[in-house]
Amino acid sequence: MTSMKKLLVVAAIAVGITACADKDETPPELQESAVPTVGASSSTPAPTDEFGEMMNEGAQAQIQQRPEEAAQLAADFASITGEQVTVVAAQQMSNIVCLDMENAQGPGALGAVSAAMATETGVSAEMMTRVAERAVAYRCPELATK
């Protein structure tokens, strides 16, 4: 599993989400959040992840509001991680980082959030700090001094 995808999966689980943007050969603008499905021969409808769907819809709406900046965010994350990052995945990661920043207590929130996410994902603290700094600058700059 690639480190950016692992970041999203673990971060998503940390906030109670079971779906995240899936990295595959599908063009970024066509990718959706991965939702569990049932085999084609089953008559049982596929289960849905309402929170994951809400997160995906929110990310899509935010991307539409700032498409150029969202594309740059994905490019920046790709530069940091060395991997292809979809615009949806970058937006969702920024949303997760900012949610964690809002919930962090006391000064040094960025360091605490970065360290916790690095530990959870197995990604280097340096890489996670760079991802978190970029996410905050893009999505919640008012929390940068927290």
PDB file of C-alpha atoms in Angstrom:
ATOM      1  CA  MET A   1       0.000   0.000   0.000  1.00  0.00           C
ATOM      2  CA  THR A   2       1.413   3.392  -0.916  1.00  0.00           C
ATOM      3  CA  SER A   3       2.185   5.804   1.902  1.00  0.00           C
ATOM      4  CA  MET A   4      -0.340   8.477   0.819  1.00  0.00           C
ATOM      5  CA  LYS A   5      -3.087   5.883   0.530  1.00  0.00           C
ATOM      6  CA  LYS A   6      -2.007   4.448   3.885  1.00  0.00           C
ATOM      7  CA  LEU A   7      -2.134   7.957   5.374  1.00  0.00           C
ATOM      8  CA  LEU A   8      -5.701   8.357   4.180  1.00  0.00           C
ATOM      9  CA  VAL A   9      -6.836   4.919   5.272  1.00  0.00           C
ATOM     10  CA  VAL A  10      -5.409   5.210   8.758  1.00  0.00           C
ATOM     11  CA  ALA A  11      -6.489   8.824   9.175  1.00  0.00           C
ATOM     12  CA  ALA A  12      -9.960   7.928   7.972  1.00  0.00           C
ATOM     13  CA  ILE A  13     -10.204   5.077  10.438  1.00  0.00           C
ATOM     14  CA  ALA A  14      -9.000   7.404  13.186  1.00  0.00           C
ATOM     15  CA  VAL A  15     -12.054   9.614  12.682  1.00  0.00           C
ATOM     16  CA  GLY A  16     -14.477   6.748  12.172  1.00  0.00           C
ATOM     17  CA  ILE A  17     -14.488   6.615   8.387  1.00  0.00           C
ATOM     18  CA  THR A  18     -14.246   3.297   6.573  1.00  0.00           C
ATOM     19  CA  ALA A  19     -13.999   4.671   3.046  1.00  0.00           C
ATOM     20  CA  CYS A  20     -11.399   6.874   1.415  1.00  0.00           C
ATOM     21  CA  ALA A  21     -10.366   7.813  -2.105  1.00  0.00           C
ATOM     22  CA  ASP A  22      -8.921   4.783  -3.865  1.00  0.00           C
ATOM     23  CA  LYS A  23      -5.716   5.215  -5.852  1.00  0.00           C
ATOM     24  CA  ASP A  24      -5.873   3.295  -9.106  1.00  0.00           C
ATOM     25  CA  GLU A  25      -5.663   3.920 -12.828  1.00  0.00           C
ATOM     26  CA  THR A  26      -8.962   5.839 -12.916  1.00  0.00           C
ATOM     27  CA  PRO A  27      -8.442   9.521 -13.771  1.00  0.00           C
ATOM     28  CA  PRO A  28      -8.561  11.648 -10.578  1.00  0.00           C
ATOM     29  CA  GLU A  29     -11.678  13.506 -11.640  1.00  0.00           C
ATOM     30  CA  LEU A  30     -13.549  10.189 -11.951  1.00  0.00           C
ATOM     31  CA  GLN A  31     -12.435   8.559  -8.711  1.00  0.00           C
ATOM     32  CA  GLU A  32     -14.950   8.023  -5.959  1.00  0.00           C
ATOM     33  CA  SER A  33     -14.566   6.899  -2.389  1.00  0.00           C
ATOM     34  CA  ALA A  34     -14.282   3.165  -2.063  1.00  0.00           C
ATOM     35  CA  VAL A  35     -17.566   1.769  -0.830  1.00  0.00           C
ATOM     36  CA  PRO A  36     -17.847  -1.910   0.075  1.00  0.00           C
ATOM     37  CA  THR A  37     -19.746  -3.855  -2.549  1.00  0.00           C
ATOM     38  CA  VAL A  38     -21.443  -7.212  -2.695  1.00  0.00           C
ATOM     39  CA  GLY A  39     -20.767  -9.686  -5.502  1.00  0.00           C
ATOM     40  CA  ALA A  40     -22.813  -9.382  -8.683  1.00  0.00           C
ATOM     41  CA  SER A  41     -24.604 -12.669  -8.003  1.00  0.00           C
ATOM     42  CA  SER A  42     -25.902 -11.495  -4.637  1.00  0.00           C
ATOM     43  CA  SER A  43     -29.405 -10.138  -4.279  1.00  0.00           C
ATOM     44  CA  THR A  44     -28.380  -8.253  -1.148  1.00  0.00           C
ATOM     45  CA  PRO A  45     -27.839  -4.529  -1.727  1.00  0.00           C
ATOM     46  CA  ALA A  46     -24.340  -3.246  -1.111  1.00  0.00           C
ATOM     47  CA  PRO A  47     -23.838  -1.715   2.334  1.00  0.00           C
ATOM     48  CA  THR A  48     -23.183   1.996   2.373  1.00  0.00           C
ATOM     49  CA  ASP A  49     -20.929   4.108   4.499  1.00  0.00           C
ATOM     50  CA  GLU A  50     -22.926   7.269   5.066  1.00  0.00           C
ATOM     51  CA  PHE A  51     -20.090   9.118   6.791  1.00  0.00           C
ATOM     52  CA  GLY A  52     -17.652   8.144   4.038  1.00  0.00           C
ATOM     53  CA  GLU A  53     -20.144   9.281   1.424  1.00  0.00           C
ATOM     54  CA  MET A  54     -20.647  12.588   3.245  1.00  0.00           C
ATOM     55  CA  MET A  55     -16.881  13.066   3.413  1.00  0.00           C
ATOM     56  CA  ASN A  56     -16.541  12.362  -0.304  1.00  0.00           C
ATOM     57  CA  GLU A  57     -19.416  14.696  -1.198  1.00  0.00           C
ATOM     58  CA  GLY A  58     -17.958  17.423   1.012  1.00  0.00           C
ATOM     59  CA  ALA A  59     -14.550  17.037  -0.614  1.00  0.00           C
ATOM     60  CA  GLN A  60     -16.100  17.185  -4.086  1.00  0.00           C
ATOM     61  CA  ALA A  61     -18.002  20.375  -3.187  1.00  0.00           C
ATOM     62  CA  GLN A  62     -14.861  21.981  -1.760  1.00  0.00           C
ATOM     63  CA  ILE A  63     -12.910  21.069  -4.890  1.00  0.00           C
ATOM     64  CA  GLN A  64     -15.551  22.717  -7.074  1.00  0.00           C
ATOM     65  CA  GLN A  65     -15.221  25.920  -5.033  1.00  0.00           C
ATOM     66  CA  ARG A  66     -11.430  26.102  -5.490  1.00  0.00           C
ATOM     67  CA  PRO A  67     -10.477  23.772  -8.356  1.00  0.00           C
ATOM     68  CA  GLU A  68      -7.077  25.267  -9.179  1.00  0.00           C
ATOM     69  CA  GLU A  69      -5.990  25.412  -5.549  1.00  0.00           C
ATOM     70  CA  ALA A  70      -7.252  21.862  -4.942  1.00  0.00           C
ATOM     71  CA  ALA A  71      -5.268  20.609  -7.941  1.00  0.00           C
ATOM     72  CA  GLN A  72      -2.174  22.385  -6.619  1.00  0.00           C
ATOM     73  CA  LEU A  73      -2.711  20.797  -3.200  1.00  0.00           C
ATOM     74  CA  ALA A  74      -2.748  17.339  -4.795  1.00  0.00           C
ATOM     75  CA  ALA A  75       0.399  18.191  -6.756  1.00  0.00           C
ATOM     76  CA  ASP A  76       2.091  19.412  -3.573  1.00  0.00           C
ATOM     77  CA  PHE A  77       1.129  16.237  -1.693  1.00  0.00           C
ATOM     78  CA  ALA A  78       2.491  14.195  -4.611  1.00  0.00           C
ATOM     79  CA  SER A  79       5.750  16.133  -4.418  1.00  0.00           C
ATOM     80  CA  ILE A  80       5.989  15.520  -0.675  1.00  0.00           C
ATOM     81  CA  THR A  81       5.117  11.823  -0.801  1.00  0.00           C
ATOM     82  CA  GLY A  82       6.650  10.936  -4.148  1.00  0.00           C
ATOM     83  CA  GLU A  83       3.380   9.316  -5.224  1.00  0.00           C
ATOM     84  CA  GLN A  84       0.385  10.186  -7.371  1.00  0.00           C
ATOM     85  CA  VAL A  85      -2.299  11.816  -5.204  1.00  0.00           C
ATOM     86  CA  THR A  86      -5.830  12.459  -6.419  1.00  0.00           C
ATOM     87  CA  VAL A  87      -7.478  15.797  -5.821  1.00  0.00           C
ATOM     88  CA  VAL A  88     -10.208  14.067  -3.787  1.00  0.00           C
ATOM     89  CA  ALA A  89      -7.655  12.245  -1.617  1.00  0.00           C
ATOM     90  CA  ALA A  90      -5.740  15.473  -1.002  1.00  0.00           C
ATOM     91  CA  GLN A  91      -8.927  17.324  -0.060  1.00  0.00           C
ATOM     92  CA  GLN A  92     -10.008  14.547   2.296  1.00  0.00           C
ATOM     93  CA  MET A  93      -6.575  14.440   3.925  1.00  0.00           C
ATOM     94  CA  SER A  94      -6.696  18.204   4.454  1.00  0.00           C
ATOM     95  CA  ASN A  95     -10.143  17.904   5.996  1.00  0.00           C
ATOM     96  CA  ILE A  96      -8.930  15.187   8.379  1.00  0.00           C
ATOM     97  CA  VAL A  97      -5.832  17.173   9.381  1.00  0.00           C
ATOM     98  CA  CYS A  98      -7.913  20.290  10.050  1.00  0.00           C
ATOM     99  CA  LEU A  99     -10.487  18.327  12.039  1.00  0.00           C
ATOM    100  CA  ASP A 100      -7.671  16.936  14.171  1.00  0.00           C
ATOM    101  CA  MET A 101      -6.209  20.440  14.520  1.00  0.00           C
ATOM    102  CA  GLU A 102      -9.560  21.805  15.712  1.00  0.00           C
ATOM    103  CA  ASN A 103      -9.776  19.059  18.333  1.00  0.00           C
ATOM    104  CA  ALA A 104      -6.163  19.356  19.513  1.00  0.00           C
ATOM    105  CA  GLN A 105      -5.580  20.884  22.925  1.00  0.00           C
ATOM    106  CA  GLY A 106      -3.112  23.640  23.692  1.00  0.00           C
ATOM    107  CA  PRO A 107      -0.189  25.094  21.768  1.00  0.00           C
ATOM    108  CA  GLY A 108       1.839  22.915  19.444  1.00  0.00           C
ATOM    109  CA  ALA A 109      -1.231  21.332  17.857  1.00  0.00           C
ATOM    110  CA  LEU A 110       0.418  20.903  14.459  1.00  0.00           C
ATOM    111  CA  GLY A 111       3.306  18.983  15.967  1.00  0.00           C
ATOM    112  CA  ALA A 112       0.994  16.825  18.057  1.00  0.00           C
ATOM    113  CA  VAL A 113      -1.330  16.083  15.130  1.00  0.00           C
ATOM    114  CA  SER A 114       1.589  15.333  12.806  1.00  0.00           C
ATOM    115  CA  ALA A 115       3.272  13.062  15.337  1.00  0.00           C
ATOM    116  CA  ALA A 116       0.068  11.146  16.064  1.00  0.00           C
ATOM    117  CA  MET A 117      -0.734  10.677  12.382  1.00  0.00           C
ATOM    118  CA  ALA A 118       2.852   9.629  11.623  1.00  0.00           C
ATOM    119  CA  THR A 119       2.679   7.020  14.377  1.00  0.00           C
ATOM    120  CA  GLU A 120      -0.720   5.751  13.206  1.00  0.00           C
ATOM    121  CA  THR A 121       0.359   5.479   9.570  1.00  0.00           C
ATOM    122  CA  GLY A 122       3.955   4.388   9.924  1.00  0.00           C
ATOM    123  CA  VAL A 123       4.982   7.331   7.750  1.00  0.00           C
ATOM    124  CA  SER A 124       7.988   9.388   8.778  1.00  0.00           C
ATOM    125  CA  ALA A 125       7.260  12.264  11.130  1.00  0.00           C
ATOM    126  CA  GLU A 126       9.019  14.614   8.714  1.00  0.00           C
ATOM    127  CA  MET A 127       6.775  13.616   5.807  1.00  0.00           C
ATOM    128  CA  MET A 128       3.617  13.807   7.899  1.00  0.00           C
ATOM    129  CA  THR A 129       4.624  17.228   9.218  1.00  0.00           C
ATOM    130  CA  ARG A 130       5.098  18.503   5.669  1.00  0.00           C
ATOM    131  CA  VAL A 131       1.719  17.064   4.604  1.00  0.00           C
ATOM    132  CA  ALA A 132       0.004  18.555   7.668  1.00  0.00           C
ATOM    133  CA  GLU A 133       1.641  21.967   7.198  1.00  0.00           C
ATOM    134  CA  ARG A 134       0.480  22.084   3.584  1.00  0.00           C
ATOM    135  CA  ALA A 135      -3.008  20.875   4.535  1.00  0.00           C
ATOM    136  CA  VAL A 136      -3.334  23.582   7.177  1.00  0.00           C
ATOM    137  CA  ALA A 137      -2.061  26.298   4.825  1.00  0.00           C
ATOM    138  CA  TYR A 138      -4.646  25.252   2.245  1.00  0.00           C
ATOM    139  CA  ARG A 139      -7.684  24.295   4.308  1.00  0.00           C
ATOM    140  CA  CYS A 140      -7.501  25.920   7.748  1.00  0.00           C
ATOM    141  CA  PRO A 141      -4.813  28.627   7.864  1.00  0.00           C
ATOM    142  CA  GLU A 142      -6.458  30.152  10.932  1.00  0.00           C
ATOM    143  CA  LEU A 143      -5.295  27.085  12.895  1.00  0.00           C
ATOM    144  CA  ALA A 144      -1.638  27.437  11.882  1.00  0.00           C
ATOM    145  CA  THR A 145      -0.775  29.263  15.098  1.00  0.00           C
ATOM    146  CA  LYS A 146      -2.638  26.861  17.363  1.00  0.00           C
TER     147      LYS A 146
END
